[in-house]
mmCIF file of C-alpha atoms in Angstrom:
data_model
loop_
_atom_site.group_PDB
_atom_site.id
_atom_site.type_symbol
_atom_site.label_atom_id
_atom_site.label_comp_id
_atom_site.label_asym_id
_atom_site.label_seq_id
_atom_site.Cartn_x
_atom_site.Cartn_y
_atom_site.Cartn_z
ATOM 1 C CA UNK A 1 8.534 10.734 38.517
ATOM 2 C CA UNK A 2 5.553 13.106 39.273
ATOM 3 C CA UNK A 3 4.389 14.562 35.835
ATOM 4 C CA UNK A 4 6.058 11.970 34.183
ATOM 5 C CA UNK A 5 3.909 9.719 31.613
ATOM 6 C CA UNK A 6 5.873 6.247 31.177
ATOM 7 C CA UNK A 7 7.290 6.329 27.702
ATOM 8 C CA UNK A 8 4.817 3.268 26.642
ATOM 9 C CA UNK A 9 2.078 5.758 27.205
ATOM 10 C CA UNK A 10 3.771 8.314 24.954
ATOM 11 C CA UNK A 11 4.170 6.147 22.316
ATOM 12 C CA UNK A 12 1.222 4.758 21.692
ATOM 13 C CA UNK A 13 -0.463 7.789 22.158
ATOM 14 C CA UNK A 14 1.460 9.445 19.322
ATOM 15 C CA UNK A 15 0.328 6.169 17.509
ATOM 16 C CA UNK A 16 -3.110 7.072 18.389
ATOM 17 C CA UNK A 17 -3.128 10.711 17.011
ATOM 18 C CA UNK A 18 -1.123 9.743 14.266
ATOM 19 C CA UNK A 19 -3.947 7.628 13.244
ATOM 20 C CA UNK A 20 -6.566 9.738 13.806
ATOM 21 C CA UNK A 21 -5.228 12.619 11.342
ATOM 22 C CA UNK A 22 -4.782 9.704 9.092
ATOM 23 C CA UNK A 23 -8.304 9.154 9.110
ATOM 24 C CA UNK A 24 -9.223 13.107 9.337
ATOM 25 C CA UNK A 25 -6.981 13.191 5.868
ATOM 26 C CA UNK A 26 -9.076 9.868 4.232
ATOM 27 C CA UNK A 27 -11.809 11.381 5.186
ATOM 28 C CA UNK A 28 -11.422 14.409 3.274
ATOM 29 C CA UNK A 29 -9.998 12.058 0.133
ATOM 30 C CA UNK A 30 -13.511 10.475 0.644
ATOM 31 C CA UNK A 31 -15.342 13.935 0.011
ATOM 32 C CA UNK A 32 -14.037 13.441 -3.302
ATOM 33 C CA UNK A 33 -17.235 12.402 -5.631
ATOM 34 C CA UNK A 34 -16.511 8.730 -6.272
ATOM 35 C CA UNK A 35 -16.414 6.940 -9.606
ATOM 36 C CA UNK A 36 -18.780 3.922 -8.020
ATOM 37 C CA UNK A 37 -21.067 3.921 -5.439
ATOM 38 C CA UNK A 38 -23.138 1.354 -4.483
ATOM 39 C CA UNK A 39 -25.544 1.356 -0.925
ATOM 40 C CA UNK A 40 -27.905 -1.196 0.351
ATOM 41 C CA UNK A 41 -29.101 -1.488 3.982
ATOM 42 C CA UNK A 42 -25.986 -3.328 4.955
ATOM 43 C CA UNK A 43 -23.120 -1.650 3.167
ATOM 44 C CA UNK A 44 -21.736 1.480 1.874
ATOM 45 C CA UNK A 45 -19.404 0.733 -0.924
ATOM 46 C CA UNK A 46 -17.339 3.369 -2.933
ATOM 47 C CA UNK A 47 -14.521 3.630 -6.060
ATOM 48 C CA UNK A 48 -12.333 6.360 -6.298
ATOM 49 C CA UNK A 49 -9.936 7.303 -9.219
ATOM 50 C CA UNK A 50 -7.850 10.477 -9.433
ATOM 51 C CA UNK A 51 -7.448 13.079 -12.203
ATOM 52 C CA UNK A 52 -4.334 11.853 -12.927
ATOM 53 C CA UNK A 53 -5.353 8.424 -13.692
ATOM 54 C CA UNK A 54 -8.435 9.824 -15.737
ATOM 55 C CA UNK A 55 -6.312 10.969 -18.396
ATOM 56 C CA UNK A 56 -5.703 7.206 -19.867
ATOM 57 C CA UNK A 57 -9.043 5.545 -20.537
ATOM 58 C CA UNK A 58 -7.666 1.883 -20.930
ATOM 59 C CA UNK A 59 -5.935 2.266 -17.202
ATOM 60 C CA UNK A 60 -8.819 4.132 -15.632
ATOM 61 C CA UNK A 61 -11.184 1.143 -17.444
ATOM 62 C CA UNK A 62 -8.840 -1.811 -15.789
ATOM 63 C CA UNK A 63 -8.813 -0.138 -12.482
ATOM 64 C CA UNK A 64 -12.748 0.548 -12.431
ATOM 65 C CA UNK A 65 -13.426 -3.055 -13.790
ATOM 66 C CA UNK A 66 -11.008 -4.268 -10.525
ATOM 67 C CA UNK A 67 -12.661 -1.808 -8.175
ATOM 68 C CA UNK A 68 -16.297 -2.567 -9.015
ATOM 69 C CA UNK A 69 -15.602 -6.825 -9.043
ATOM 70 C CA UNK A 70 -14.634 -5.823 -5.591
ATOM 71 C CA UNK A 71 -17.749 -3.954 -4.447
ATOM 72 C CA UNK A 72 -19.929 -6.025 -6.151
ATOM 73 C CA UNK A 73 -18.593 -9.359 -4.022
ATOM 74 C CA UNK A 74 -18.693 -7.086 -1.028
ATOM 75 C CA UNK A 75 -22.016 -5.649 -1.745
ATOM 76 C CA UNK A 76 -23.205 -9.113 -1.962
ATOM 77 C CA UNK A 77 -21.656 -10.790 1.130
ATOM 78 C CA UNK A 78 -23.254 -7.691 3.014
ATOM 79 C CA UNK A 79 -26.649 -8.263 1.861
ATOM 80 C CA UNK A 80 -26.284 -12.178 2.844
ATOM 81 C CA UNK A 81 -25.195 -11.682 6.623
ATOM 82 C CA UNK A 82 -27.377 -8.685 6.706
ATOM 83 C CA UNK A 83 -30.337 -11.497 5.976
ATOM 84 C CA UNK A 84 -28.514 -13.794 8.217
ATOM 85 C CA UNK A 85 -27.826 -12.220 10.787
ATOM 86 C CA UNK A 86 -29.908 -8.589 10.960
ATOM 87 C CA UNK A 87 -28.874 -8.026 14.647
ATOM 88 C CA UNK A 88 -25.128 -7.174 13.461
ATOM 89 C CA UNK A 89 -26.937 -4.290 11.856
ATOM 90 C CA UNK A 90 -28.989 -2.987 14.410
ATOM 91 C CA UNK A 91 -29.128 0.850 15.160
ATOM 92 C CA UNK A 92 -28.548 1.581 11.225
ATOM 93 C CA UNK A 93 -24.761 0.310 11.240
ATOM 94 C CA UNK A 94 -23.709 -0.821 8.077
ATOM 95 C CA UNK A 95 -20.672 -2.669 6.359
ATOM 96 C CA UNK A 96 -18.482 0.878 5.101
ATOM 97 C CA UNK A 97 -15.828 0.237 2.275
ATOM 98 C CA UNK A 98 -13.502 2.112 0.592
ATOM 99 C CA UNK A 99 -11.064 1.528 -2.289
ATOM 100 C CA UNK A 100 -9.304 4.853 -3.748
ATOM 101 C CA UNK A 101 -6.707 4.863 -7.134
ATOM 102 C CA UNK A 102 -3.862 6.961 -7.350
ATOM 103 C CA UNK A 103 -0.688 7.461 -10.028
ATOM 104 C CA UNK A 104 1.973 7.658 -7.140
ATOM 105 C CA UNK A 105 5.074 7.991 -10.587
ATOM 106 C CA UNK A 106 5.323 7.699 -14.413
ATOM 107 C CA UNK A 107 8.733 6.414 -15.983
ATOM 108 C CA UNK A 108 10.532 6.957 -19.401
ATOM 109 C CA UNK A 109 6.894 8.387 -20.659
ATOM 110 C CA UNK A 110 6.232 4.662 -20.295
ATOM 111 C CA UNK A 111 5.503 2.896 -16.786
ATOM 112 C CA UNK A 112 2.606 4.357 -14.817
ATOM 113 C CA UNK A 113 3.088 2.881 -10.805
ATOM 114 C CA UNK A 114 -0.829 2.904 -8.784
ATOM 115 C CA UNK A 115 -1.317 2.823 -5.038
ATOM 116 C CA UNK A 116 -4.579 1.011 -4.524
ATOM 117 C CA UNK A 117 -5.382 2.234 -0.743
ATOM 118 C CA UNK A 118 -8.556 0.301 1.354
ATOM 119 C CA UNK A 119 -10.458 1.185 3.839
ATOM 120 C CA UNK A 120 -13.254 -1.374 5.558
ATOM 121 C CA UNK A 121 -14.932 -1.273 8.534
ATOM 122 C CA UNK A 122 -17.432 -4.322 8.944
ATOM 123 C CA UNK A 123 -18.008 -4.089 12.787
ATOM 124 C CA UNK A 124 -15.035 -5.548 15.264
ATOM 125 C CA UNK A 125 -12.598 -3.320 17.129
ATOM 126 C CA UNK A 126 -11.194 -0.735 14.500
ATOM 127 C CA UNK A 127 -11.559 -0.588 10.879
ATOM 128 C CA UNK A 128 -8.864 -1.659 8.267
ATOM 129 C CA UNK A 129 -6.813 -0.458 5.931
ATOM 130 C CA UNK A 130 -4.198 -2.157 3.346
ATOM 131 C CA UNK A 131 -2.537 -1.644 0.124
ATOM 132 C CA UNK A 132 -1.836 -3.191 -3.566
ATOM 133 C CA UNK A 133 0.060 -1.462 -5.920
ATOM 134 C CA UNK A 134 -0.518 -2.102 -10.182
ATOM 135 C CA UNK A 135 2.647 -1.272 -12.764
ATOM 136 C CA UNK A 136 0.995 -0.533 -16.388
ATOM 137 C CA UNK A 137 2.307 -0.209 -19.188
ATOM 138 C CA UNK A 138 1.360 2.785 -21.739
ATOM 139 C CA UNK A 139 2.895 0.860 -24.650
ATOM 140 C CA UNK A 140 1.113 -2.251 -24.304
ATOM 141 C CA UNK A 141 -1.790 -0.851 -22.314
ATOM 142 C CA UNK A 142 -1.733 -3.890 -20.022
ATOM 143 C CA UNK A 143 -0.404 -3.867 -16.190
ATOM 144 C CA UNK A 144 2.696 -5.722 -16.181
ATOM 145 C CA UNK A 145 5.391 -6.778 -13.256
ATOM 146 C CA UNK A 146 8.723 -5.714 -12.422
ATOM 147 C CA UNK A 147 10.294 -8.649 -13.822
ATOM 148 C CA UNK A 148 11.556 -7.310 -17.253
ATOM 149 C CA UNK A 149 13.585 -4.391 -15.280
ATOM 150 C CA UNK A 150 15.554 -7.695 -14.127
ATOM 151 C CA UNK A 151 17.875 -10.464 -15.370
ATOM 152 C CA UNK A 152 16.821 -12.694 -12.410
ATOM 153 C CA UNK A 153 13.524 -12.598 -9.910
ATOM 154 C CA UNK A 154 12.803 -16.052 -8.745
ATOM 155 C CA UNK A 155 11.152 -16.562 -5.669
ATOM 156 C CA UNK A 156 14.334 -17.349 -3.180
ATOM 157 C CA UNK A 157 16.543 -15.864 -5.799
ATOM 158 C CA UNK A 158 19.753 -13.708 -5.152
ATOM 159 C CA UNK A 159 18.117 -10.566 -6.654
ATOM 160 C CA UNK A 160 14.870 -10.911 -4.370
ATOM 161 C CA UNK A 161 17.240 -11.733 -1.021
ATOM 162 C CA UNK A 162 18.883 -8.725 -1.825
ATOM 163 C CA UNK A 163 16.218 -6.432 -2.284
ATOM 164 C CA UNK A 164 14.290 -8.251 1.074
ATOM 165 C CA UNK A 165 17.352 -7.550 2.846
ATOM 166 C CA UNK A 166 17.383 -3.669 1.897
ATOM 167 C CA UNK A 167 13.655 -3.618 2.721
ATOM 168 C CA UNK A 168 14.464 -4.940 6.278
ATOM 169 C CA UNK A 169 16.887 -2.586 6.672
ATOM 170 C CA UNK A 170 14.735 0.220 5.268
ATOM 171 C CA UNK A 171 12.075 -0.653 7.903
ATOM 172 C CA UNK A 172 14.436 -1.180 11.288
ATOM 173 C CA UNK A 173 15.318 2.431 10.057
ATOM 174 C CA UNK A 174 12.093 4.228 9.905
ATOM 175 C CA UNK A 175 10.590 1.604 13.243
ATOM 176 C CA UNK A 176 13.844 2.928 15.040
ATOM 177 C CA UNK A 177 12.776 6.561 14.370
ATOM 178 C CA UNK A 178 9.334 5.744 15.373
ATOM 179 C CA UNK A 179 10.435 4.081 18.619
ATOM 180 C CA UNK A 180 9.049 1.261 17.513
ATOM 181 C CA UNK A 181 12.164 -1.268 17.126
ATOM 182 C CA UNK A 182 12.532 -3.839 19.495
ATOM 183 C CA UNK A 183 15.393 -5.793 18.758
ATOM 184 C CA UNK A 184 14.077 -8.585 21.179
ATOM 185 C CA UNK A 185 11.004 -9.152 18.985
ATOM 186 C CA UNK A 186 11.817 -9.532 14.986
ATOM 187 C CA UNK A 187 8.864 -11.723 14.658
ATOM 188 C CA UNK A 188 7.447 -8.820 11.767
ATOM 189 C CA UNK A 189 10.478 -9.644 9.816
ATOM 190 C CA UNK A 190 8.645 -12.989 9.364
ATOM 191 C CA UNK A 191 5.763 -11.700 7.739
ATOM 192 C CA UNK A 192 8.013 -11.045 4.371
ATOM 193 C CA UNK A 193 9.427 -13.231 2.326
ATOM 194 C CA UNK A 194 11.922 -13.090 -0.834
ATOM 195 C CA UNK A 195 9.326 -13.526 -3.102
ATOM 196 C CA UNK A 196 7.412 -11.252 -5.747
ATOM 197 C CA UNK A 197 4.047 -12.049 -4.424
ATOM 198 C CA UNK A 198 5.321 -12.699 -0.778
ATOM 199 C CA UNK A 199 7.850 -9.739 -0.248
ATOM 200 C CA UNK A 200 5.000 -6.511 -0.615
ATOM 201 C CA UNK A 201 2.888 -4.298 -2.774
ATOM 202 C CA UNK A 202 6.128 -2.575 -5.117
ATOM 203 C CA UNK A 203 6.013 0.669 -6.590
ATOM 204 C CA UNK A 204 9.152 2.447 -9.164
ATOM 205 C CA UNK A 205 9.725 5.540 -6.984
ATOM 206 C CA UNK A 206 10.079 8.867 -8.462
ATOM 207 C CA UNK A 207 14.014 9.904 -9.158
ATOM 208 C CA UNK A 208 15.383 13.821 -9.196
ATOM 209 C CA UNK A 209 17.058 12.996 -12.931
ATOM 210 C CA UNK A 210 13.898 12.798 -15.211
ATOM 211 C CA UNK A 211 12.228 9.708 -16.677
ATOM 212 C CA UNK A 212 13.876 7.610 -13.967
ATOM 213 C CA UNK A 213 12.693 5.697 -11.019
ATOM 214 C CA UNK A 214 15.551 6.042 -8.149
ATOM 215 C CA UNK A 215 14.444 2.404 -7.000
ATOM 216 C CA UNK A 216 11.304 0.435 -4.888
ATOM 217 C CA UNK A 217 8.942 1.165 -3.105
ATOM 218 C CA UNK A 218 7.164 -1.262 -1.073
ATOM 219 C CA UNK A 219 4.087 -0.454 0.959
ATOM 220 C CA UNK A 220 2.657 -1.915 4.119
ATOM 221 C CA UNK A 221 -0.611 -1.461 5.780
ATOM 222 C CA UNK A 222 -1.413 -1.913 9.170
ATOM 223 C CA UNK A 223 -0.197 -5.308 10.747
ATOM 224 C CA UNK A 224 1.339 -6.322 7.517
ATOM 225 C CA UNK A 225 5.145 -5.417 9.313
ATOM 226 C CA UNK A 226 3.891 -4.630 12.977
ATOM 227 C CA UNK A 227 1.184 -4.097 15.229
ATOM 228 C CA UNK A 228 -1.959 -2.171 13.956
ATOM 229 C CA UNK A 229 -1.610 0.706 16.346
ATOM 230 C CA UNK A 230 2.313 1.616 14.426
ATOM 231 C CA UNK A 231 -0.143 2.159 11.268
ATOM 232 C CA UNK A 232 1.056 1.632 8.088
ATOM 233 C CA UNK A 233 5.190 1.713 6.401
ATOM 234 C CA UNK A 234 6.808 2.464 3.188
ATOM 235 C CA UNK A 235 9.813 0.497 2.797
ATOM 236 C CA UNK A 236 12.660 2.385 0.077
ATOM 237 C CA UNK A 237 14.962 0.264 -2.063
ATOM 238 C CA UNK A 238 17.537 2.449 -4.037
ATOM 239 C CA UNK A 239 18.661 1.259 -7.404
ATOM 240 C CA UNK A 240 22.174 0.779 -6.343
ATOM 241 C CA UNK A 241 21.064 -2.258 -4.295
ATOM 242 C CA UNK A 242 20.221 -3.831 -6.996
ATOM 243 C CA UNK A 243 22.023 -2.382 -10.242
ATOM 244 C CA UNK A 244 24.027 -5.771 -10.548
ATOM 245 C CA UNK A 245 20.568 -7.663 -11.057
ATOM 246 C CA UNK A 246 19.320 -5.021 -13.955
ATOM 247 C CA UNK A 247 18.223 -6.295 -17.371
ATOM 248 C CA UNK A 248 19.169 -3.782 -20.099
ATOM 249 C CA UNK A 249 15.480 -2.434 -19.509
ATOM 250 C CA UNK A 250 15.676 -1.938 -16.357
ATOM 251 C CA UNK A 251 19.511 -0.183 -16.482
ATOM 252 C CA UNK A 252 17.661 1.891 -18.942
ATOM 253 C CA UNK A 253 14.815 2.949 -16.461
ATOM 254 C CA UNK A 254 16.865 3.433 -12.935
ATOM 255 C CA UNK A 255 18.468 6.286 -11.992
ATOM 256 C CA UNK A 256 18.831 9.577 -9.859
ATOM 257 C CA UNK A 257 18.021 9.469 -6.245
ATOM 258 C CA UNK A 258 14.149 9.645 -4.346
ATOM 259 C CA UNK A 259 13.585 13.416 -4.223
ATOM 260 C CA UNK A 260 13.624 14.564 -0.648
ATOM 261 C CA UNK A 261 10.039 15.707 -0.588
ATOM 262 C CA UNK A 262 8.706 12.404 -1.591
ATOM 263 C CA UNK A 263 11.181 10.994 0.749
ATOM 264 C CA UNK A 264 9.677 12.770 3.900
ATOM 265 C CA UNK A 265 6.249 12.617 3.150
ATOM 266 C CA UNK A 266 3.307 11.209 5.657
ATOM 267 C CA UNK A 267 1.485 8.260 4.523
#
């Protein structure tokens, strides 16, 4: 066994580095002027759209008016336990948060899908990160859910077992390529339910036949499916898990297959 690390070791050490290009590659999304920026002596706050987003000023509007409600709370719950309790701040540290917007696909010319990535770090062990997704709607300009693509979506419904029980699936797939399935532990399976508001941020993924989505995405940030060091997942849900459950809308938006690039990409 000389020269040997125990596999534990390896693992979490690929974790590890894993984690920190993660935060080399946030850091260089940070460089990125942001859209708000607010600083006090307790907290660095900052909003981030991308060009793509930009181009629609009623989407860019909601998102800004969610991202600065956001700083603003945070901004002020810094400044109170700064005056509370100053000694949390010693040495210059101060509350750092991030939120960053970006148009992840657009389908039928109609249905824009936005990744809303976070980053805080308020003191404690490690920072954290997590994820909410928005649908809009170019025709109404308003954000809507996924519910008219589908005949049936109640919480504990058929459709939403099904598509939980793909997402499962999905995950014990990419965990097992990770080396992070343990069959003896499932407890992570716990953490989602068969509900819309309980099953994970969704996005309509991208499809290789144009104007389509080739199914779900669902995103997970650090301990929302596993421990904090496995970082964050993207669970996939192909249309053809769930054509039978389709409204006429959504038969008209699903199709094609999640382009291979898209499909390999790093989060």
């Amino acid at each position: 066994m000389k020269g040997t690390w125990p596999a534990g070791f390896v693992r979490y050490a690929a974790f590890a580095l894993c984690l920190f290009f993660g935060a080399a590659a946030a850091g260089a999304a940070a460089e990125k002027k942001p859209d708000i920026s607010l600083k006090s002596k307790a907290a660095k706050i900052s909003i981030t759209l991308d060009t793509a987003i930009k181009t629609n000023a009623k989407l860019a509007a909601y998102l800004l008016a969610d991202g600065r409600k956001w700083a603003n709370g945070n901004l002020a719950e810094a400044n109170k336990q700064f005056k509370e309790s100053p000694e949390f701040f010693s040495n210059g540290r101060t509350w750092e948060l991030e939120r960053d917007y970006t148009l992840q696909s657009t389908v039928a010319n109609r249905y824009v899908s936005v990744l809303r990535r976070e980053y805080s770090f308020t003191g404690g062990a490690h920072p954290n990160h997590g994820f909410e997704t928005f649908l809009w709607d170019y025709k109404t300009g308003k954000p809507i859910s996924i519910r008219p693509f589908f005949t049936e979506l109640k919480d504990n419904g058929p459709a939403l077992k099904e598509i939980l029980k793909a997402v499962i699936a999905s995950l014990v797939e990419e965990k097992k390529a990770r080396g992070t399935y343990f069959p003896e532990d499932l407890t992570w399976q716990g953490y989602i339910e068969p509900k819309l508001l309980k099953i994970g941020p969704v996005l309509l993924a991208p499809s290789t036949e144009a104007g389509k989505s080739s199914g779900l995405e669902f995103q997970y940030g650090p301990y929302a499916v596993g421990a904090y060091a496995e970082g964050s997942y993207d669970a996939f849900v192909p249309w053809t898990a769930f054509k039978s459950f389709l409204s006429p809308e959504g038969l008209a938006i699903f199709g094609g297959e999640r382009p291979a690039q898209k499909e390999k990409s790093e989060k």
